[in-house]
Amino acid sequence: MFSGLILGVVVFVCVAYLADRPTTEGAGTNPMSARWPWEEAAEPTPVDPAAPKTPIVTVYGQKDVHQIPMRGAGEHPSLPLPRARRFVFVLVGLFAGISFLFLYFYGEIFNHYDHLVALAGTFLYWPIRWPGIYTVGATALDVPDYIFPMYLAAMLAFAIASGLVFNRPHHSIGRRLGALGLVLFYVAIEVFLDALLFTVPGLSVRDFGLLVRTLTGGLFMVFLTFCAVYLPKPQRLPARFPRDRAAIWKFLGVGALAVAISVVAVLALSAFLHLDALVLPFTLLLLVPLLALTVFGAIARPVYFRGIRQSHLPPLSEYHPSVSIVMPAFNEEKWISETIRAADLAAGHYPGKVEIIVGCDGSTDRTLELARVAIGRLEHATGCVVDLPHGGKSNALNGALALARNEIVLRCDADTHITETPGFGEMIRHFADPTVGGVQGALHPYQREGWTRKLRALEVAWMHYLLRPANMGTRSAEVIDGLFSAFRRKDLVDLGGWVPWNGEDTEIAMRVQRLGYRIRIEFGALALEDVPENYNELRKQRVRWGRGILMANGQHYPSLFGPTPEYCGLSVFFWFLLMMRSGVRSLVYLYLLVLIVVLGVPALVFTAALFLIAIAIRAVPIGYFLLKMKRPDMLLWIPFFPFANIIKQSFRFEAYGTLGPGAAQEYI
């Protein structure tokens, strides 16, 4: 009871601190505005003589050229993605070194630790005698006892690699003290957990304690991460819609049911295959989260499609609002002509009016020239190219948005090809529902050869086809992919457009949800994306994505503590759970490695069985959706999917290293 009270007070203090952090009214966007020469001027605005002169941009139409003043063009460019490979190397090296020292001197170090456990036990059980009969020192050495030192090694390595210990890079004293307090509090929690659970006889109690210890370590590791990264200032954003409390209970109910089913299934499977003969907690920690995600998707995905059926969307022949396709382009001479041509062919199958606006972001190659030629050859849509000063992807997006005049804005990246059929029409139908604010189409890899493209196909089957509809059905999805997504133009203008930093697609999707809108995915609309062809290109892409997701959640976490947590707050919470799970999973892999080293062949067989089961859990939904994607050639690649996740996890670590001191200048 005492320990629960202390933990409750700590959690309350943390939540109160997060809820009371200073916030800003704006998202930090760079709104851009322009007016076509033939449009009527709005009421004149006073001109400040000290204000910088409005840039003049050139707009190339199909037959004419216009010089148009555009406010905000090129003012807040995105900075180049910083490199953080040194951070990853230092982190891994320090972790390996500290872990080795902890394990090599395990007895000497943790004999002293046992005295702390005894003192804590005496305090907790007073005036009753502490029934301590099992300790974690060298006299009772077992592989599960390595969980605490491994987590402690990971925290120390991260604190040193991120600069929280030394003077470079320069962290504030508040962050350093916060990190120190987290590490010390984590050690104190572990001491009390040992005094409570690891001193009571019985394998079941010990296994439960190991689960609690592992999850606690993962939680503190995530908190320590936030001490070292610098994220945008949290934003205030009131909802436009009334409460949807049912969404909270739906999310919690489906989640609890998925976890309960998974725990029962894994325990039954472990008993049947005798996987609990070695270490049951490792079986639970590796398989339960994976199975729970799969069951969550299996339950919530039908909920999503049931909601769509209840919307009674009109056919495209009856509802076809005008569409502006905006294409941000920087040095895309390889793809721009083909992308514009593909969008034009898709427009030919859409019954409404379509315009294509290419935002050329100061390209230094032939992108502008080729885009002008392609726009001049449009057959089904109208279009133009706006030549902007270089300012990053959001600059190109907001510049194109400033010229768009149609009701729906469809974003399509310059290396993404909309299919002629089914095209994009089915996406637009969803906007007949006034509660829908954003829609994503299906995305398949454009190329089929190469390991990066094959792994991307597996990822699309798992993430887009299974989990994303499930998350949308429970209001816990945070992103609709910017490569092929649509919004109402009025909402984008009201919100100020896209933010000038990596992850602008995640951020705009979260901002739209905070207004109370739902987001959806439409598999009846299809585009083909260009996938990086090698490891280095994939690394740069995924570090950008990981960085942007961190920043977007940092900006919008107040939604979790606000008056309408169902509007984006559930997305933040689900992301936090996945982030915590990723850290736990990474260390579970290391525990299994230690298990093999200590116990030899039996542990190797045990680990192989776990991995086979883990692959089988994902193989069923991934295989099913690969067939839906008409990619039966990918079925034999399913066993490699866990290795793809390990690679992606290393990219996430590098993303943490790019958000150290000074990173905040990117989104001022």
XYZ file of C-alpha atoms in Angstrom:
668
model
C 0.000 0.000 0.000
C 2.826 2.368 0.865
C 4.634 1.669 -2.416
C 1.414 2.111 -4.371
C 0.791 5.426 -2.639
C 4.287 6.680 -3.477
C 3.962 5.626 -7.108
C 0.532 7.243 -7.322
C 1.879 10.544 -5.987
C 4.769 10.442 -8.477
C 2.440 9.734 -11.400
C 0.120 12.548 -10.282
C 3.026 15.015 -10.053
C 4.252 14.021 -13.532
C 0.791 14.365 -15.079
C 0.229 17.718 -13.341
C 3.602 18.967 -14.613
C 2.845 17.920 -18.185
C -0.668 19.353 -18.064
C 0.560 22.724 -16.731
C 3.495 23.199 -19.114
C 3.364 26.497 -21.040
C 1.646 26.087 -24.386
C 1.246 28.167 -27.512
C -1.839 29.005 -29.555
C -0.131 28.344 -32.892
C 1.502 25.304 -34.411
C 4.547 27.210 -35.703
C 3.445 27.080 -39.331
C 4.424 29.571 -42.015
C 1.104 30.564 -43.610
C 1.471 31.745 -47.193
C -1.053 33.777 -49.139
C -1.366 34.917 -52.738
C -4.024 36.248 -55.101
C -4.517 35.498 -58.768
C -4.552 38.674 -60.913
C -8.187 38.151 -61.955
C -9.492 37.732 -58.416
C -11.153 40.616 -56.651
C -8.967 42.185 -54.017
C -10.031 41.788 -50.434
C -10.166 44.750 -48.092
C -6.794 46.485 -48.247
C -4.530 45.793 -45.302
C -2.292 48.510 -43.844
C 1.282 48.301 -45.134
C 4.036 48.456 -42.556
C 7.004 50.325 -44.069
C 9.382 48.387 -41.805
C 8.031 44.995 -42.897
C 10.087 43.000 -45.393
C 9.007 43.279 -48.997
C 6.589 40.587 -50.187
C 8.418 38.133 -52.476
C 7.323 37.915 -56.096
C 6.946 34.364 -57.415
C 6.521 33.219 -60.984
C 3.534 31.032 -61.809
C 3.703 29.121 -65.092
C 0.278 28.164 -66.388
C -0.544 25.971 -69.327
C -0.461 28.939 -71.727
C 0.592 32.016 -69.764
C 2.966 33.259 -67.074
C 2.112 35.454 -64.078
C 4.189 37.341 -61.529
C 2.353 37.122 -58.206
C 3.286 38.509 -54.775
C 3.208 35.675 -52.223
C 3.539 36.402 -48.546
C 5.706 33.999 -46.552
C 7.457 32.365 -49.500
C 10.841 30.954 -48.431
C 10.801 32.663 -45.025
C 11.209 29.665 -42.719
C 13.087 26.901 -44.507
C 13.471 23.423 -43.056
C 17.039 22.799 -41.963
C 19.085 19.930 -43.406
C 18.663 16.699 -41.473
C 21.506 16.482 -38.923
C 23.637 13.365 -38.718
C 23.659 11.333 -35.520
C 25.621 8.203 -36.376
C 28.194 9.159 -33.755
C 25.417 9.173 -31.147
C 24.379 5.634 -32.143
C 27.954 4.306 -32.103
C 28.683 5.896 -28.724
C 25.366 4.641 -27.316
C 25.956 1.052 -28.451
C 29.604 1.066 -27.378
C 28.852 2.467 -23.938
C 25.976 0.063 -23.419
C 28.153 -2.904 -24.331
C 30.968 -1.714 -22.049
C 28.797 -0.880 -19.041
C 26.797 -4.104 -19.420
C 29.997 -6.140 -19.514
C 31.281 -4.476 -16.343
C 27.973 -5.015 -14.552
C 27.857 -8.682 -15.513
C 31.535 -9.357 -14.880
C 31.457 -7.774 -11.406
C 27.889 -8.852 -10.736
C 28.597 -10.477 -7.389
C 30.698 -7.640 -5.971
C 28.239 -4.936 -7.048
C 24.979 -6.600 -6.128
C 26.067 -8.004 -2.803
C 25.990 -4.380 -1.675
C 22.690 -3.956 -3.490
C 21.252 -6.828 -1.415
C 21.864 -4.810 1.733
C 19.719 -2.010 0.310
C 17.008 -4.552 -0.456
C 17.150 -5.819 3.127
C 16.886 -2.283 4.505
C 13.940 -1.539 2.229
C 12.266 -4.792 3.284
C 12.748 -3.991 6.950
C 11.198 -0.571 6.398
C 8.262 -1.859 4.349
C 7.341 -4.728 6.677
C 7.893 -2.913 9.974
C 6.879 -3.792 12.663
C 6.565 -7.285 11.154
C 9.796 -9.154 10.482
C 10.828 -8.965 6.819
C 10.372 -12.481 5.300
C 13.362 -12.097 2.951
C 14.475 -15.533 1.830
C 15.466 -14.832 -1.789
C 17.947 -12.198 -2.913
C 19.277 -11.094 -6.283
C 22.924 -11.338 -5.362
C 25.548 -13.830 -6.469
C 24.187 -16.512 -4.132
C 21.047 -16.839 -6.266
C 22.310 -15.872 -9.696
C 19.860 -16.482 -12.508
C 19.361 -15.002 -15.964
C 16.216 -13.010 -15.009
C 18.307 -11.137 -12.445
C 20.081 -9.396 -15.319
C 17.023 -7.315 -16.201
C 17.801 -4.563 -13.712
C 21.533 -4.168 -14.498
C 20.851 -4.243 -18.248
C 18.257 -1.477 -17.993
C 20.541 0.512 -15.706
C 23.370 0.112 -18.223
C 21.066 1.315 -21.015
C 20.044 4.400 -19.021
C 23.619 5.315 -18.120
C 24.774 4.803 -21.717
C 21.953 6.965 -23.048
C 22.592 9.706 -20.481
C 26.285 9.847 -21.422
C 25.782 9.575 -25.207
C 23.128 12.303 -25.222
C 25.273 14.704 -23.188
C 23.215 14.671 -20.004
C 26.332 13.770 -17.986
C 29.061 15.891 -19.564
C 29.043 19.492 -20.732
C 28.772 18.779 -24.440
C 26.231 19.107 -25.867
C 24.917 21.763 -23.496
C 21.803 20.719 -21.623
C 20.096 22.900 -19.040
C 20.658 22.170 -15.362
C 16.969 21.327 -15.071
C 17.254 18.555 -17.636
C 20.401 17.173 -16.015
C 18.782 17.121 -12.587
C 15.653 15.562 -14.066
C 17.690 12.782 -15.673
C 19.646 12.176 -12.464
C 16.420 12.062 -10.475
C 14.883 9.557 -12.899
C 17.868 7.205 -12.679
C 17.983 7.399 -8.875
C 14.230 6.956 -8.601
C 14.419 3.966 -10.937
C 17.051 2.343 -8.696
C 14.873 3.046 -5.649
C 11.841 1.491 -7.345
C 13.877 -1.621 -8.187
C 15.061 -1.920 -4.594
C 11.497 -1.827 -3.304
C 10.305 -4.243 -5.987
C 12.965 -6.716 -4.867
C 11.992 -6.242 -1.256
C 8.331 -6.865 -2.080
C 8.364 -9.534 -4.763
C 11.755 -11.182 -5.088
C 11.884 -12.090 -1.409
C 8.677 -14.109 -1.471
C 8.953 -17.814 -2.329
C 7.186 -19.177 -5.356
C 7.958 -19.192 -9.058
C 4.687 -17.466 -9.981
C 5.437 -14.498 -7.731
C 8.943 -14.221 -9.141
C 7.683 -14.365 -12.721
C 5.152 -11.645 -11.982
C 7.913 -9.559 -10.430
C 10.075 -9.968 -13.520
C 7.257 -8.692 -15.718
C 6.726 -5.690 -13.458
C 10.468 -5.030 -13.373
C 10.810 -5.138 -17.163
C 7.834 -2.871 -17.814
C 9.015 -0.441 -15.137
C 12.443 -0.266 -16.746
C 10.877 0.413 -20.142
C 8.759 3.220 -18.682
C 11.734 4.949 -17.055
C 13.809 4.531 -20.217
C 11.167 6.435 -22.184
C 11.080 9.193 -19.554
C 14.861 9.497 -19.712
C 14.658 9.838 -23.491
C 12.441 12.879 -23.124
C 15.023 14.501 -20.852
C 17.517 14.493 -23.730
C 15.371 15.461 -26.739
C 14.123 18.956 -27.532
C 10.621 19.063 -28.984
C 8.302 21.834 -30.212
C 6.390 23.853 -27.682
C 3.042 22.186 -26.866
C 0.050 23.686 -28.638
C -3.417 24.652 -27.469
C -6.153 23.826 -29.961
C -9.866 23.736 -29.016
C -12.138 21.145 -30.589
C -14.931 22.095 -32.976
C -17.023 19.011 -32.266
C -18.851 17.862 -29.098
C -17.378 15.109 -26.938
C -17.157 11.522 -28.204
C -16.739 9.673 -24.903
C -17.733 6.388 -26.512
C -14.438 6.448 -28.438
C -12.461 6.274 -25.181
C -14.378 3.255 -23.916
C -14.153 1.606 -27.312
C -10.354 2.024 -27.363
C -9.889 0.838 -23.789
C -12.310 -2.040 -24.191
C -10.757 -3.354 -27.389
C -7.251 -2.921 -25.934
C -8.069 -4.735 -22.680
C -9.790 -7.556 -24.547
C -6.825 -7.946 -26.901
C -4.353 -8.113 -24.008
C -6.495 -10.593 -22.053
C -6.906 -12.891 -25.058
C -3.181 -12.685 -25.778
C -2.104 -13.487 -22.222
C -4.396 -16.516 -22.021
C -3.301 -17.729 -25.461
C 0.422 -17.340 -24.719
C 0.132 -19.053 -21.325
C -1.755 -21.955 -22.895
C 0.742 -22.197 -25.739
C 3.690 -22.041 -23.321
C 2.248 -24.848 -21.228
C 1.498 -26.949 -24.304
C 4.976 -26.498 -25.839
C 6.736 -26.424 -22.447
C 8.192 -22.998 -23.206
C 7.745 -22.075 -19.543
C 10.329 -24.648 -18.546
C 13.044 -21.983 -18.757
C 11.803 -18.428 -18.322
C 8.100 -17.703 -18.706
C 8.424 -13.879 -18.432
C 10.523 -13.724 -21.600
C 7.832 -15.661 -23.421
C 5.172 -13.232 -22.224
C 7.237 -10.096 -22.925
C 8.073 -11.105 -26.471
C 4.819 -12.732 -27.576
C 2.034 -10.960 -25.673
C 2.619 -7.437 -27.125
C 2.919 -8.880 -30.621
C -0.167 -11.054 -30.319
C -2.071 -8.231 -28.596
C -1.369 -5.911 -31.555
C -2.584 -8.581 -33.953
C -5.739 -9.276 -31.941
C -6.308 -5.517 -31.530
C -6.208 -5.163 -35.301
C -8.464 -8.163 -35.845
C -11.114 -6.750 -33.484
C -10.912 -3.035 -34.268
C -10.525 -3.268 -38.049
C -14.119 -4.452 -38.574
C -15.227 -1.650 -36.225
C -13.637 0.865 -38.608
C -15.360 -0.509 -41.706
C -18.666 -0.756 -39.845
C -18.392 2.980 -39.124
C -17.838 3.711 -42.807
C -20.886 1.679 -43.794
C -22.964 3.621 -41.279
C -21.855 6.881 -42.934
C -23.873 5.992 -46.059
C -21.472 7.785 -48.387
C -23.023 8.911 -51.679
C -21.708 7.528 -54.967
C -19.059 9.521 -56.778
C -21.535 10.402 -59.523
C -23.566 12.387 -56.964
C -20.759 13.823 -54.836
C -17.622 15.017 -56.610
C -16.323 18.327 -55.201
C -13.563 20.133 -57.058
C -10.024 18.934 -56.257
C -6.661 20.692 -56.181
C -3.721 18.275 -56.406
C -0.662 19.900 -54.797
C 2.796 18.470 -55.511
C 5.863 19.618 -53.557
C 8.984 19.125 -55.670
C 12.681 19.692 -55.012
C 15.167 18.270 -57.529
C 12.703 15.663 -58.786
C 13.656 15.652 -62.461
C 13.654 11.837 -62.399
C 9.969 11.536 -61.567
C 8.145 14.852 -62.040
C 6.975 14.334 -65.640
C 5.664 10.841 -64.927
C 3.973 11.950 -61.700
C 2.128 14.828 -63.364
C 1.087 12.592 -66.248
C -0.227 9.935 -63.834
C -2.239 12.522 -61.892
C -3.724 13.852 -65.131
C -4.802 10.369 -66.235
C -6.412 9.771 -62.824
C -8.203 13.134 -63.149
C -9.723 11.839 -66.388
C -11.681 9.266 -64.375
C -12.919 11.797 -61.789
C -16.263 13.454 -62.601
C -15.408 16.743 -60.866
C -13.073 19.619 -61.704
C -9.363 18.963 -61.044
C -6.346 21.264 -61.020
C -2.700 20.271 -60.506
C -0.370 22.747 -58.770
C 3.331 21.946 -58.574
C 5.261 23.786 -55.862
C 8.829 23.875 -57.179
C 10.958 24.498 -54.106
C 13.909 26.278 -55.694
C 15.104 23.180 -57.552
C 18.625 23.296 -58.986
C 18.081 20.600 -61.621
C 15.577 20.424 -64.528
C 12.507 19.935 -62.298
C 10.998 23.344 -63.137
C 11.552 22.929 -66.867
C 10.131 19.404 -67.020
C 7.171 20.314 -64.800
C 6.277 23.235 -67.101
C 6.320 20.940 -70.118
C 4.190 18.313 -68.351
C 1.656 20.923 -67.194
C 1.403 22.224 -70.737
C 0.457 18.729 -71.924
C -2.410 18.193 -69.450
C -5.496 16.671 -71.094
C -7.983 16.206 -68.259
C -6.971 18.734 -65.593
C -5.859 22.322 -65.495
C -2.620 23.215 -63.774
C 0.333 25.446 -63.089
C 3.848 25.438 -61.638
C 4.876 27.979 -59.014
C 8.609 28.717 -58.830
C 9.354 29.348 -55.141
C 12.519 30.354 -53.318
C 13.993 27.308 -51.608
C 12.443 26.761 -48.200
C 11.800 23.067 -47.657
C 8.858 20.762 -48.329
C 6.352 22.736 -46.256
C 7.320 25.861 -48.207
C 6.426 24.065 -51.443
C 3.203 22.693 -49.944
C 2.057 26.000 -48.476
C 2.993 27.842 -51.666
C 0.854 25.477 -53.733
C -1.936 25.723 -51.140
C -1.887 29.533 -51.450
C -2.799 29.186 -55.148
C -5.329 26.362 -54.750
C -8.976 27.364 -55.057
C -10.843 24.040 -55.105
C -12.756 22.527 -52.200
C -10.530 19.490 -51.560
C -6.731 19.592 -51.484
C -5.096 16.297 -52.442
C -1.419 16.104 -51.595
C 0.736 13.895 -53.797
C 4.524 13.887 -53.537
C 6.523 14.370 -56.722
C 7.804 10.772 -56.633
C 4.391 9.187 -55.995
C 2.291 8.018 -58.932
C -1.492 8.014 -58.677
C -2.878 5.043 -60.580
C -5.184 5.795 -63.490
C -7.649 3.286 -62.079
C -8.828 3.152 -59.358
C -7.308 6.652 -59.086
C -8.218 8.961 -56.207
C -12.007 9.347 -56.536
C -12.973 6.966 -53.718
C -10.935 9.052 -51.267
C -12.973 12.154 -52.028
C -16.320 10.479 -51.268
C -15.432 10.384 -47.559
C -15.661 14.167 -47.319
C -19.422 13.875 -47.787
C -19.313 12.941 -44.095
C -18.859 16.256 -42.227
C -17.057 14.492 -39.361
C -14.193 13.366 -41.654
C -11.247 15.759 -41.886
C -8.537 13.761 -43.672
C -8.277 10.689 -45.883
C -5.317 8.607 -46.997
C -5.249 6.383 -50.042
C -3.546 3.003 -50.328
C 0.193 3.122 -51.001
C 2.105 0.290 -52.673
C 5.826 0.241 -53.546
C 6.441 1.363 -57.131
C 9.452 -0.939 -57.551
C 9.403 -4.671 -56.878
C 13.108 -5.501 -56.902
C 15.512 -4.825 -54.041
C 15.388 -5.772 -50.374
C 14.274 -2.317 -49.214
C 11.260 -2.438 -51.541
C 10.328 -5.939 -50.438
C 10.499 -5.029 -46.762
C 8.371 -1.954 -47.463
C 5.695 -4.183 -49.008
C 5.652 -6.258 -45.800
C 5.404 -3.087 -43.738
C 2.472 -1.793 -45.795
C 0.615 -5.091 -45.343
C 1.131 -4.980 -41.560
C 0.853 -1.266 -40.789
C -1.493 0.108 -43.443
C -3.812 -2.808 -44.106
C -4.135 -4.202 -40.559
C -3.219 -1.676 -37.886
C -4.098 1.665 -39.452
C -7.809 0.922 -39.995
C -7.912 -0.560 -36.481
C -6.417 2.591 -35.016
C -8.768 4.782 -37.022
C -11.719 2.733 -35.805
C -10.722 3.482 -32.189
C -9.506 7.085 -32.792
C -5.934 6.109 -31.929
C -4.273 6.665 -35.339
C -1.844 9.560 -35.454
C -0.892 9.807 -39.125
C -2.182 9.630 -42.647
C 0.752 9.342 -45.018
C 1.500 12.642 -46.716
C 2.520 10.963 -49.945
C -1.148 10.485 -50.886
C -3.651 12.247 -48.635
C -6.554 14.699 -48.855
C -8.052 17.436 -46.662
C -10.610 20.189 -46.999
C -8.889 23.303 -48.245
C -10.740 25.501 -45.739
C -9.402 23.481 -42.804
C -5.814 23.666 -44.082
C -6.069 27.421 -44.542
C -7.654 27.916 -41.110
C -4.854 25.876 -39.522
C -2.113 27.795 -41.333
C -0.903 24.981 -43.560
C 1.952 22.573 -42.901
C 4.694 23.067 -40.300
C 8.266 23.715 -41.523
C 9.894 20.604 -40.124
C 10.253 16.879 -40.726
C 7.084 14.915 -40.130
C 4.724 17.593 -41.420
C 2.278 14.881 -42.529
C 2.031 13.374 -39.031
C 1.662 16.807 -37.462
C -1.120 18.021 -39.776
C -3.049 14.782 -39.266
C -2.812 15.196 -35.487
C -3.820 18.864 -35.687
C -6.882 18.017 -37.791
C -7.872 15.345 -35.285
C -7.580 17.784 -32.394
C -10.376 19.772 -34.010
C -12.532 16.657 -33.569
C -12.394 15.294 -37.113
C -11.997 11.616 -37.916
C -9.316 10.427 -40.306
C -9.733 7.515 -42.687
C -7.901 5.290 -45.140
C -9.405 4.283 -48.480
C -8.075 1.142 -50.139
C -10.191 1.847 -53.217
C -7.761 4.645 -54.127
C -4.200 3.658 -54.984
C -0.842 5.351 -55.551
C 2.611 3.858 -56.084
C 5.448 5.278 -53.981
C 9.140 5.469 -54.773
C 10.989 3.442 -52.104
C 14.671 4.089 -51.242
C 16.899 1.686 -53.113
C 19.686 1.149 -50.563
C 20.450 1.178 -46.860
C 21.794 4.726 -46.716
C 18.775 6.245 -48.469
C 16.443 4.183 -46.288
C 18.288 5.356 -43.178
C 17.888 9.022 -44.098
C 14.193 8.558 -44.799
C 13.431 6.673 -41.589
C 15.472 9.004 -39.384
C 13.383 11.866 -40.798
C 10.207 9.930 -40.074
C 11.255 8.977 -36.559
C 12.315 12.538 -35.831
C 9.052 13.967 -37.161
C 6.888 11.557 -35.164
C 8.701 12.507 -31.955
C 8.255 16.202 -32.698
C 4.582 15.884 -33.622
C 3.748 13.976 -30.445
C 5.761 16.479 -28.421
C 3.660 19.287 -29.858
C 0.306 17.607 -29.406
C 0.591 15.609 -26.173
C -1.592 18.240 -24.374
C -4.537 16.635 -26.159
C -4.140 13.677 -23.791
C -4.673 15.917 -20.749
C -7.199 18.308 -22.282
C -10.994 18.357 -22.095
C -11.345 16.123 -25.199
C -8.702 13.360 -24.916
C -10.502 11.296 -27.551
C -9.453 13.876 -30.147
C -5.788 12.978 -30.761
C -5.080 12.132 -27.114
C -5.669 8.432 -27.723
C -3.225 8.658 -30.647
C -0.539 10.069 -28.353
C -1.231 7.387 -25.745
C -1.050 4.560 -28.290
C 2.221 5.961 -29.671
C 3.653 6.132 -26.144
C 2.752 2.473 -25.556
C 4.434 1.461 -28.824
C 7.528 3.484 -27.934
C 7.731 1.811 -24.537
C 7.193 -1.599 -26.160
C 10.033 -0.975 -28.613
C 12.483 -0.372 -25.782
C 11.309 -3.437 -23.869
C 11.523 -5.590 -26.994
C 15.069 -4.417 -27.734
C 16.278 -5.435 -24.291
C 14.348 -8.723 -24.402
C 16.456 -9.645 -27.430
C 19.569 -8.958 -25.348
C 18.209 -11.007 -22.439
C 17.672 -13.923 -24.775
C 21.261 -13.583 -25.977
C 22.479 -13.710 -22.379
C 20.202 -16.687 -21.833
C 21.913 -18.536 -24.703
C 25.401 -17.691 -23.401
C 24.604 -18.846 -19.867
C 22.397 -21.881 -20.509
C 23.630 -23.043 -23.906
C 21.674 -25.346 -26.213
C 18.387 -25.509 -24.221
C 18.165 -21.721 -24.297
C 19.001 -21.689 -27.999
C 16.127 -24.073 -28.706
C 13.848 -21.992 -26.477
C 14.800 -18.768 -28.302
C 14.369 -20.361 -31.733
C 10.900 -21.552 -30.745
C 9.955 -18.044 -29.562
C 11.063 -16.488 -32.831
C 9.211 -19.064 -34.903
C 6.029 -18.393 -32.958
C 6.544 -14.626 -33.287
C 6.940 -14.987 -37.050
C 3.864 -17.220 -37.262
C 1.730 -14.661 -35.380
C 2.471 -12.016 -37.989
C 2.582 -14.370 -40.952
C -1.183 -14.898 -41.006
C -2.322 -11.251 -41.354
C 0.695 -10.196 -43.438
C 0.213 -13.112 -45.838
C -3.504 -12.407 -46.160
C -2.989 -8.724 -46.962
C -0.111 -9.426 -49.333
C -2.566 -11.481 -51.358
C -5.029 -8.570 -51.192
C -2.205 -6.369 -52.535
C -1.629 -8.912 -55.337
C 1.884 -9.573 -54.084
C 2.097 -13.374 -53.645
C 5.783 -13.090 -54.570
C 6.378 -11.601 -51.106
C 5.104 -14.541 -49.044
C 8.544 -16.111 -48.710
C 9.915 -12.824 -47.368
C 7.640 -12.807 -44.293
C 10.271 -14.496 -42.023
C 12.552 -11.497 -42.621
C 10.048 -9.003 -41.208
C 11.429 -9.155 -37.608
C 14.846 -8.192 -38.951
C 13.279 -5.196 -40.693
C 11.926 -4.072 -37.321
C 15.387 -4.353 -35.772
C 16.784 -2.150 -38.558
C 13.995 0.386 -38.054
C 14.681 0.436 -34.313
C 18.291 1.475 -34.977
C 16.979 4.348 -37.101
C 14.755 5.463 -34.230
C 17.792 5.577 -31.948
C 19.534 7.834 -34.443
C 16.450 10.054 -34.579
C 16.809 10.629 -30.824
C 20.364 11.799 -31.410
C 19.233 14.449 -33.910
C 17.023 16.202 -31.345
C 19.654 17.364 -28.874
C 20.385 20.965 -27.808
C 20.011 23.390 -30.679
C 17.535 21.242 -32.591
C 14.657 23.513 -31.578
C 15.871 26.191 -34.002
C 14.303 24.136 -36.784
C 10.798 24.956 -35.653
C 11.015 28.431 -34.214
